Amino acid sequence: MAKRSALRGYLLEEALAWLLRHSGYRLLVDYRQDDAELVGSGGALRVRGRGAVHQVDVLGEFAFTPAFSLPVRLFLEAKHYSTPCELEVVRNAHGVLHDVNENFMSHAGTRPRRRYQYTYALFSANGFTQSAQQYALAHQISLVDLSGESFTWLRNAIRIAAASLYSAQNAHAVARFPVTWMRKVLREALGTWPTGVPPLPVDTSAEQFKAAASVILAQFVDTLEQHAAAELLLGFPAAPFILPLVAEDQEQFLSYAEQCPDHAVRLRRSGQAATAEWTLSPREDEDAYRLAFKLPEHIEVWISGIEEKERQRILDIKQQFLSNITIYRMNGSSVRAYQLNYEPSELRPSPDEGQ
């Protein structure tokens, strides 16, 4: 039987794949999409490493190759524990990442072979421990904290659905939860299953459980779609972390960004230490759109560590890490790039800014 925390994690991963559906990544769900790098086993997807094959629940491939880089693939893993995600999870991510990126050896013959740069993003509904953050920073594992107020609706929806699925598996004596079937159902309902890839022939023989779970999953999908205007954008600053940017209304952001793909923004911070959140809006028209995000907890703790230095430290973070943020977004089959700039004039203290 699946634990409640595991069910919450599965649902969170599929919800994130949906929220990130326009972020420039396409899902890889079947080994036949790349049988040189991927392995299929019992409906699960695995990636070949140098020393082992590694199961991956959500794997994305970036739509274009950055300059001076290999094509990029992203492991997306999500944890929805009741406590902060600990070091062991991040250490495992590093081990997987190191092994798959080492999987390129000389082989007989002259046939060219593609190679990829695998990256890892670990999402947590309740943040990360200090040791996990330090380890991730040292080994370039992206940590995304979803404990902020902007994600309350998502965490609540997942808790409700996971609790119902847990009760259903117990009521119908399901010995092994059909995770692959559940992912297939959600991806087809949410439209995240890749176009042109045949559905996997997976099902569950527990018919009564299937009927009950199908209703629960349909309700979960309906809750997500009620927030269709909300979108999770990935912001890439000149920093050792990524920014999960929550758009209150994606159409407002897109309308402005399409007209001004390179524009100046204002940044504001509210709250203290681990509870702090930031908002980003256009400098010339602050009501045009708003994006919300959280910085890594260790940065927020440093900012709030000495009260009399907090204002200056906020400005230092803006200048050193947030002065240029790039967002990639799919528009049909093409990729758009938007540049959000915190300009030098904005780096000087002003009467209405600092928090």
Coordinates of N, CA and C in Angstrom, one line a residue, residues 51-201:
G51 N 26.4 3.3 -14.1 CA 26.5 2.1 -13.2 C 25.2 1.4 -13.0
A52 N 24.0 2.1 -13.3 CA 22.7 1.5 -13.1 C 21.7 2.3 -13.9
V53 N 20.5 1.7 -13.9 CA 19.4 2.5 -14.5 C 18.5 3.1 -13.4
H54 N 18.0 4.3 -13.6 CA 17.4 5.0 -12.6 C 15.9 5.4 -12.9
Q55 N 15.0 5.0 -12.1 CA 13.6 5.3 -12.3 C 13.4 6.8 -12.2
V56 N 12.5 7.3 -13.2 CA 12.2 8.7 -13.1 C 10.7 8.8 -13.4
D57 N 10.1 9.6 -12.5 CA 8.6 9.8 -12.6 C 8.2 10.9 -13.6
V58 N 8.9 12.0 -13.5 CA 8.6 13.1 -14.4 C 10.0 13.5 -15.0
L59 N 10.1 13.4 -16.4 CA 11.3 13.7 -17.1 C 10.9 14.7 -18.2
G60 N 11.6 15.8 -18.3 CA 11.3 16.8 -19.3 C 12.5 17.1 -20.2
E61 N 12.3 17.4 -21.4 CA 13.4 17.8 -22.3 C 13.2 19.2 -22.8
F62 N 14.2 20.1 -22.6 CA 14.1 21.5 -23.0 C 13.9 21.6 -24.5
A63 N 13.1 22.6 -24.9 CA 12.7 22.7 -26.3 C 13.9 23.1 -27.2
F64 N 14.8 23.8 -26.6 CA 16.0 24.2 -27.5 C 17.3 24.1 -26.7
T65 N 18.4 24.0 -27.3 CA 19.7 23.8 -26.7 C 20.3 25.2 -26.4
P66 N 20.6 25.5 -25.1 CA 21.3 26.7 -24.8 C 22.7 26.8 -25.5
A67 N 23.2 28.0 -25.7 CA 24.5 28.1 -26.3 C 25.6 27.5 -25.5
F68 N 26.6 26.8 -26.1 CA 27.7 26.2 -25.5 C 27.2 25.1 -24.5
S69 N 26.2 24.4 -24.9 CA 25.7 23.4 -23.9 C 25.2 22.2 -24.7
L70 N 24.9 21.1 -24.0 CA 24.3 19.9 -24.6 C 22.7 20.1 -24.5
P71 N 22.0 19.4 -25.3 CA 20.5 19.4 -25.0 C 20.2 19.1 -23.5
V72 N 19.3 19.8 -23.0 CA 19.0 19.7 -21.5 C 17.8 18.8 -21.2
R73 N 18.0 17.9 -20.3 CA 16.8 17.1 -19.8 C 16.7 17.4 -18.2
L74 N 15.5 17.4 -17.8 CA 15.3 17.7 -16.4 C 14.5 16.6 -15.6
F75 N 15.1 16.1 -14.5 CA 14.4 15.3 -13.6 C 13.6 16.2 -12.7
L76 N 12.3 15.9 -12.6 CA 11.5 16.7 -11.7 C 11.0 15.7 -10.6
E77 N 11.3 16.0 -9.4 CA 10.9 15.2 -8.2 C 10.2 16.1 -7.2
A78 N 9.1 15.6 -6.7 CA 8.4 16.4 -5.7 C 8.2 15.6 -4.4
K79 N 8.3 16.3 -3.3 CA 8.1 15.7 -2.0 C 7.0 16.5 -1.2
H80 N 6.1 15.8 -0.6 CA 5.0 16.5 0.1 C 5.0 15.9 1.5
Y81 N 6.1 16.0 2.2 CA 6.1 15.5 3.6 C 5.5 16.6 4.5
S82 N 5.3 16.2 5.8 CA 4.7 17.1 6.8 C 5.9 17.9 7.4
T83 N 7.1 17.5 7.1 CA 8.3 18.2 7.6 C 9.2 18.6 6.5
P84 N 10.2 19.5 6.7 CA 11.1 19.8 5.6 C 11.8 18.6 5.0
C85 N 12.1 18.7 3.7 CA 12.8 17.7 3.0 C 14.2 17.6 3.5
E86 N 14.7 16.4 3.8 CA 16.0 16.3 4.4 C 17.1 15.9 3.4
L87 N 18.3 15.9 4.0 CA 19.6 15.7 3.2 C 19.5 14.5 2.3
E88 N 19.0 13.4 2.9 CA 19.1 12.1 2.2 C 18.4 12.2 0.8
V89 N 17.4 12.9 0.7 CA 16.7 13.0 -0.6 C 17.5 13.8 -1.6
V90 N 18.2 14.8 -1.2 CA 19.0 15.6 -2.1 C 20.3 14.8 -2.4
R91 N 20.8 14.1 -1.5 CA 22.0 13.3 -1.7 C 21.7 12.2 -2.8
N92 N 20.5 11.6 -2.7 CA 20.1 10.6 -3.7 C 20.0 11.3 -5.1
A93 N 19.4 12.5 -5.2 CA 19.3 13.2 -6.4 C 20.7 13.5 -7.0
H94 N 21.7 13.8 -6.2 CA 23.0 14.0 -6.7 C 23.6 12.8 -7.3
G95 N 23.4 11.7 -6.6 CA 23.9 10.4 -7.0 C 23.4 10.0 -8.4
V96 N 22.0 10.2 -8.5 CA 21.4 9.8 -9.8 C 22.0 10.7 -10.9
L97 N 22.0 12.0 -10.6 CA 22.5 13.0 -11.6 C 23.9 12.7 -12.1
H98 N 24.8 12.4 -11.1 CA 26.2 12.1 -11.5 C 26.3 10.9 -12.3
D99 N 25.5 9.9 -12.0 CA 25.6 8.6 -12.8 C 25.1 8.7 -14.2
V100 N 23.9 9.4 -14.4 CA 23.4 9.5 -15.8 C 24.2 10.4 -16.6
N101 N 24.8 11.5 -16.0 CA 25.7 12.4 -16.8 C 27.0 11.7 -17.2
E102 N 27.4 10.6 -16.5 CA 28.6 9.9 -16.8 C 28.4 8.8 -17.8
N103 N 27.2 8.6 -18.2 CA 26.9 7.5 -19.1 C 27.2 7.9 -20.6
F104 N 28.5 8.0 -20.8 CA 28.9 8.2 -22.2 C 30.3 7.6 -22.3
M105 N 30.3 6.4 -23.0 CA 31.6 5.7 -23.1 C 31.9 5.4 -24.5
S106 N 33.1 5.1 -24.8 CA 33.5 4.7 -26.2 C 32.8 3.3 -26.5
H107 N 32.4 3.2 -27.7 CA 31.7 1.9 -28.1 C 32.2 1.6 -29.5
A108 N 32.0 0.3 -29.8 CA 32.4 -0.2 -31.2 C 31.5 0.5 -32.2
G109 N 32.1 0.7 -33.4 CA 31.4 1.3 -34.5 C 31.6 2.8 -34.6
T110 N 31.1 3.4 -35.6 CA 31.3 4.8 -35.8 C 30.0 5.6 -35.9
R111 N 28.9 4.9 -35.5 CA 27.6 5.6 -35.6 C 27.6 6.8 -34.5
P112 N 27.2 8.0 -34.9 CA 27.1 9.1 -34.0 C 26.1 8.8 -32.9
R113 N 26.3 9.3 -31.7 CA 25.4 9.2 -30.6 C 25.1 10.5 -30.0
R114 N 23.9 10.8 -29.7 CA 23.5 12.0 -29.0 C 23.9 11.9 -27.5
R115 N 24.1 13.1 -27.0 CA 24.4 13.2 -25.5 C 23.6 14.3 -24.9
Y116 N 23.2 14.2 -23.7 CA 22.4 15.1 -23.0 C 23.0 15.6 -21.7
Q117 N 22.6 16.8 -21.3 CA 23.0 17.3 -20.0 C 21.8 17.2 -19.1
Y118 N 21.8 16.3 -18.1 CA 20.7 16.1 -17.2 C 20.8 17.0 -16.0
T119 N 19.7 17.6 -15.6 CA 19.7 18.5 -14.5 C 18.6 17.9 -13.5
Y120 N 18.5 18.5 -12.3 CA 17.6 17.9 -11.3 C 17.0 19.1 -10.6
A121 N 15.6 19.1 -10.5 CA 14.9 20.1 -9.7 C 14.0 19.3 -8.7
L122 N 14.2 19.6 -7.5 CA 13.5 19.0 -6.4 C 12.6 20.0 -5.7
F123 N 11.3 19.6 -5.8 CA 10.3 20.5 -5.2 C 9.8 20.0 -3.9
S124 N 9.6 20.8 -2.9 CA 9.1 20.4 -1.6 C 8.0 21.3 -1.1
A125 N 6.9 20.6 -0.6 CA 5.7 21.4 -0.1 C 6.0 22.0 1.3
N126 N 7.1 21.6 1.9 CA 7.4 22.1 3.3 C 8.8 22.5 3.4
G127 N 9.4 23.0 2.4 CA 10.8 23.5 2.4 C 11.8 22.4 2.6
F128 N 13.0 22.8 3.0 CA 14.2 21.9 3.1 C 15.0 22.2 4.3
T129 N 15.6 21.2 4.9 CA 16.5 21.4 6.0 C 17.7 22.2 5.6
Q130 N 18.4 22.8 6.6 CA 19.6 23.6 6.3 C 20.7 22.7 5.6
S131 N 20.9 21.5 6.1 CA 21.9 20.7 5.5 C 21.6 20.3 4.1
A132 N 20.3 20.1 3.8 CA 19.8 19.8 2.4 C 20.1 20.9 1.5
Q133 N 19.9 22.2 2.0 CA 20.1 23.4 1.2 C 21.6 23.5 0.9
Q134 N 22.4 23.3 1.9 CA 23.9 23.5 1.7 C 24.4 22.5 0.7
Y135 N 23.9 21.2 0.8 CA 24.4 20.2 -0.1 C 24.0 20.4 -1.5
A136 N 22.7 20.8 -1.7 CA 22.2 21.1 -3.0 C 23.0 22.3 -3.7
L137 N 23.3 23.3 -2.9 CA 24.0 24.4 -3.5 C 25.4 24.0 -3.9
A138 N 26.0 23.1 -3.2 CA 27.4 22.7 -3.5 C 27.4 21.8 -4.8
H139 N 26.3 21.1 -5.0 CA 26.2 20.1 -6.1 C 25.3 20.5 -7.2
Q140 N 24.8 21.7 -7.2 CA 24.0 22.3 -8.3 C 22.7 21.5 -8.5
I141 N 22.0 21.2 -7.4 CA 20.7 20.6 -7.4 C 19.7 21.8 -7.2
S142 N 18.8 22.0 -8.0 CA 17.8 23.1 -7.9 C 16.7 22.7 -6.9
L143 N 16.6 23.4 -5.8 CA 15.6 23.2 -4.8 C 14.5 24.3 -4.9
V144 N 13.2 23.8 -5.0 CA 12.1 24.8 -5.1 C 11.2 24.6 -3.9
D145 N 11.0 25.6 -3.1 CA 10.2 25.6 -1.9 C 8.8 26.0 -2.3
L146 N 7.8 25.1 -2.0 CA 6.4 25.4 -2.4 C 5.6 25.7 -1.1
S147 N 6.3 26.1 0.0 CA 5.6 26.3 1.2 C 4.9 27.7 1.3
G148 N 5.1 28.5 0.3 CA 4.6 29.9 0.4 C 3.1 30.0 0.2
E149 N 2.6 31.2 0.6 CA 1.1 31.4 0.5 C 0.6 31.2 -0.9
S150 N 1.4 31.5 -1.9 CA 0.9 31.4 -3.3 C 0.5 30.0 -3.7
F151 N 1.0 29.0 -2.9 CA 0.8 27.6 -3.3 C -0.2 26.9 -2.3
T152 N -0.9 27.7 -1.4 CA -1.8 27.1 -0.5 C -2.9 26.3 -1.1
W153 N -3.5 26.9 -2.2 CA -4.6 26.2 -2.9 C -4.1 24.9 -3.4
L154 N -2.9 24.8 -3.9 CA -2.4 23.5 -4.5 C -2.1 22.5 -3.4
R155 N -1.5 22.9 -2.3 CA -1.2 22.0 -1.2 C -2.5 21.4 -0.6
N156 N -3.5 22.3 -0.5 CA -4.8 21.8 0.0 C -5.5 20.8 -0.9
A157 N -5.5 21.1 -2.2 CA -6.1 20.2 -3.2 C -5.4 18.8 -3.1
I158 N -4.1 18.8 -3.0 CA -3.3 17.6 -3.0 C -3.6 16.8 -1.7
R159 N -3.7 17.5 -0.6 CA -4.0 16.8 0.7 C -5.4 16.1 0.6
I160 N -6.3 16.8 0.1 CA -7.7 16.2 0.0 C -7.7 15.0 -0.9
A161 N -7.1 15.2 -2.1 CA -7.1 14.0 -3.0 C -6.3 12.9 -2.5
A162 N -5.2 13.1 -1.9 CA -4.3 12.0 -1.4 C -5.0 11.3 -0.3
A163 N -5.7 12.0 0.6 CA -6.4 11.4 1.7 C -7.5 10.5 1.2
S164 N -8.2 11.0 0.2 CA -9.3 10.2 -0.4 C -8.8 8.9 -1.1
L165 N -7.7 9.1 -1.8 CA -7.1 7.9 -2.5 C -6.6 6.9 -1.5
Y166 N -6.0 7.4 -0.4 CA -5.5 6.5 0.7 C -6.7 5.7 1.3
S167 N -7.8 6.4 1.5 CA -9.0 5.7 2.1 C -9.5 4.7 1.1
A168 N -9.5 5.0 -0.2 CA -10.0 4.1 -1.2 C -9.2 2.9 -1.3
Q169 N -7.9 3.0 -1.3 CA -7.0 1.8 -1.4 C -7.2 0.9 -0.2
N170 N -7.4 1.5 1.0 CA -7.7 0.7 2.2 C -9.0 0.0 2.1
A171 N -10.0 0.7 1.7 CA -11.4 0.2 1.6 C -11.5 -1.0 0.7
H172 N -10.7 -0.9 -0.4 CA -10.8 -2.0 -1.4 C -9.6 -2.9 -1.4
A173 N -8.8 -2.9 -0.3 CA -7.7 -3.8 0.0 C -6.8 -3.9 -1.2
V174 N -6.3 -2.7 -1.7 CA -5.4 -2.7 -2.8 C -4.0 -2.9 -2.2
A175 N -3.4 -4.0 -2.5 CA -2.0 -4.3 -2.0 C -0.9 -3.4 -2.5
R176 N -1.1 -3.1 -3.8 CA 0.0 -2.3 -4.5 C -0.7 -1.2 -5.3
F177 N -0.5 0.0 -4.9 CA -1.2 1.2 -5.5 C -0.7 1.3 -7.0
P178 N -1.7 1.4 -7.9 CA -1.3 1.5 -9.4 C -0.9 2.9 -9.8
V179 N 0.4 3.2 -9.4 CA 0.9 4.6 -9.7 C 0.9 4.9 -11.2
T180 N 1.4 3.9 -12.0 CA 1.5 4.2 -13.4 C 0.2 4.5 -14.0
W181 N -0.8 3.7 -13.6 CA -2.2 4.0 -14.1 C -2.7 5.4 -13.7
M182 N -2.4 5.7 -12.5 CA -2.9 7.0 -12.0 C -2.2 8.2 -12.8
R183 N -0.9 8.0 -13.0 CA -0.2 9.1 -13.8 C -0.8 9.2 -15.2
K184 N -1.0 8.0 -15.8 CA -1.6 8.0 -17.2 C -3.0 8.7 -17.2
V185 N -3.8 8.4 -16.2 CA -5.1 9.1 -16.2 C -5.0 10.6 -16.0
L186 N -4.1 11.0 -15.1 CA -3.9 12.5 -14.9 C -3.3 13.2 -16.1
R187 N -2.4 12.6 -16.7 CA -1.7 13.2 -17.9 C -2.7 13.3 -19.1
E188 N -3.5 12.3 -19.3 CA -4.5 12.4 -20.3 C -5.5 13.5 -20.0
A189 N -6.0 13.5 -18.8 CA -7.0 14.5 -18.4 C -6.5 15.9 -18.4
L190 N -5.2 16.1 -18.0 CA -4.6 17.5 -17.9 C -4.0 17.9 -19.2
G191 N -3.9 17.0 -20.2 CA -3.3 17.4 -21.5 C -1.8 17.5 -21.4
T192 N -1.1 16.8 -20.5 CA 0.3 16.8 -20.4 C 1.0 15.6 -21.1
W193 N 0.1 14.7 -21.6 CA 0.7 13.5 -22.3 C 1.2 14.1 -23.7
P194 N 2.4 13.8 -24.1 CA 3.0 14.3 -25.3 C 2.2 14.0 -26.6
T195 N 2.0 14.9 -27.4 CA 1.3 14.7 -28.7 C 2.1 13.7 -29.6
G196 N 1.4 12.7 -30.1 CA 2.0 11.8 -31.0 C 2.6 10.6 -30.3
V197 N 2.5 10.5 -29.0 CA 3.0 9.3 -28.3 C 1.8 8.5 -27.9
P198 N 1.8 7.2 -28.3 CA 0.6 6.4 -28.0 C 0.5 6.2 -26.5
P199 N -0.7 6.1 -25.9 CA -0.9 5.9 -24.5 C -0.3 4.6 -24.1
L200 N 0.2 4.5 -22.9 CA 0.7 3.2 -22.4 C -0.4 2.3 -22.1
P201 N -0.2 1.0 -22.4 CA -1.3 0.0 -22.2 C -1.3 -0.5 -20.7

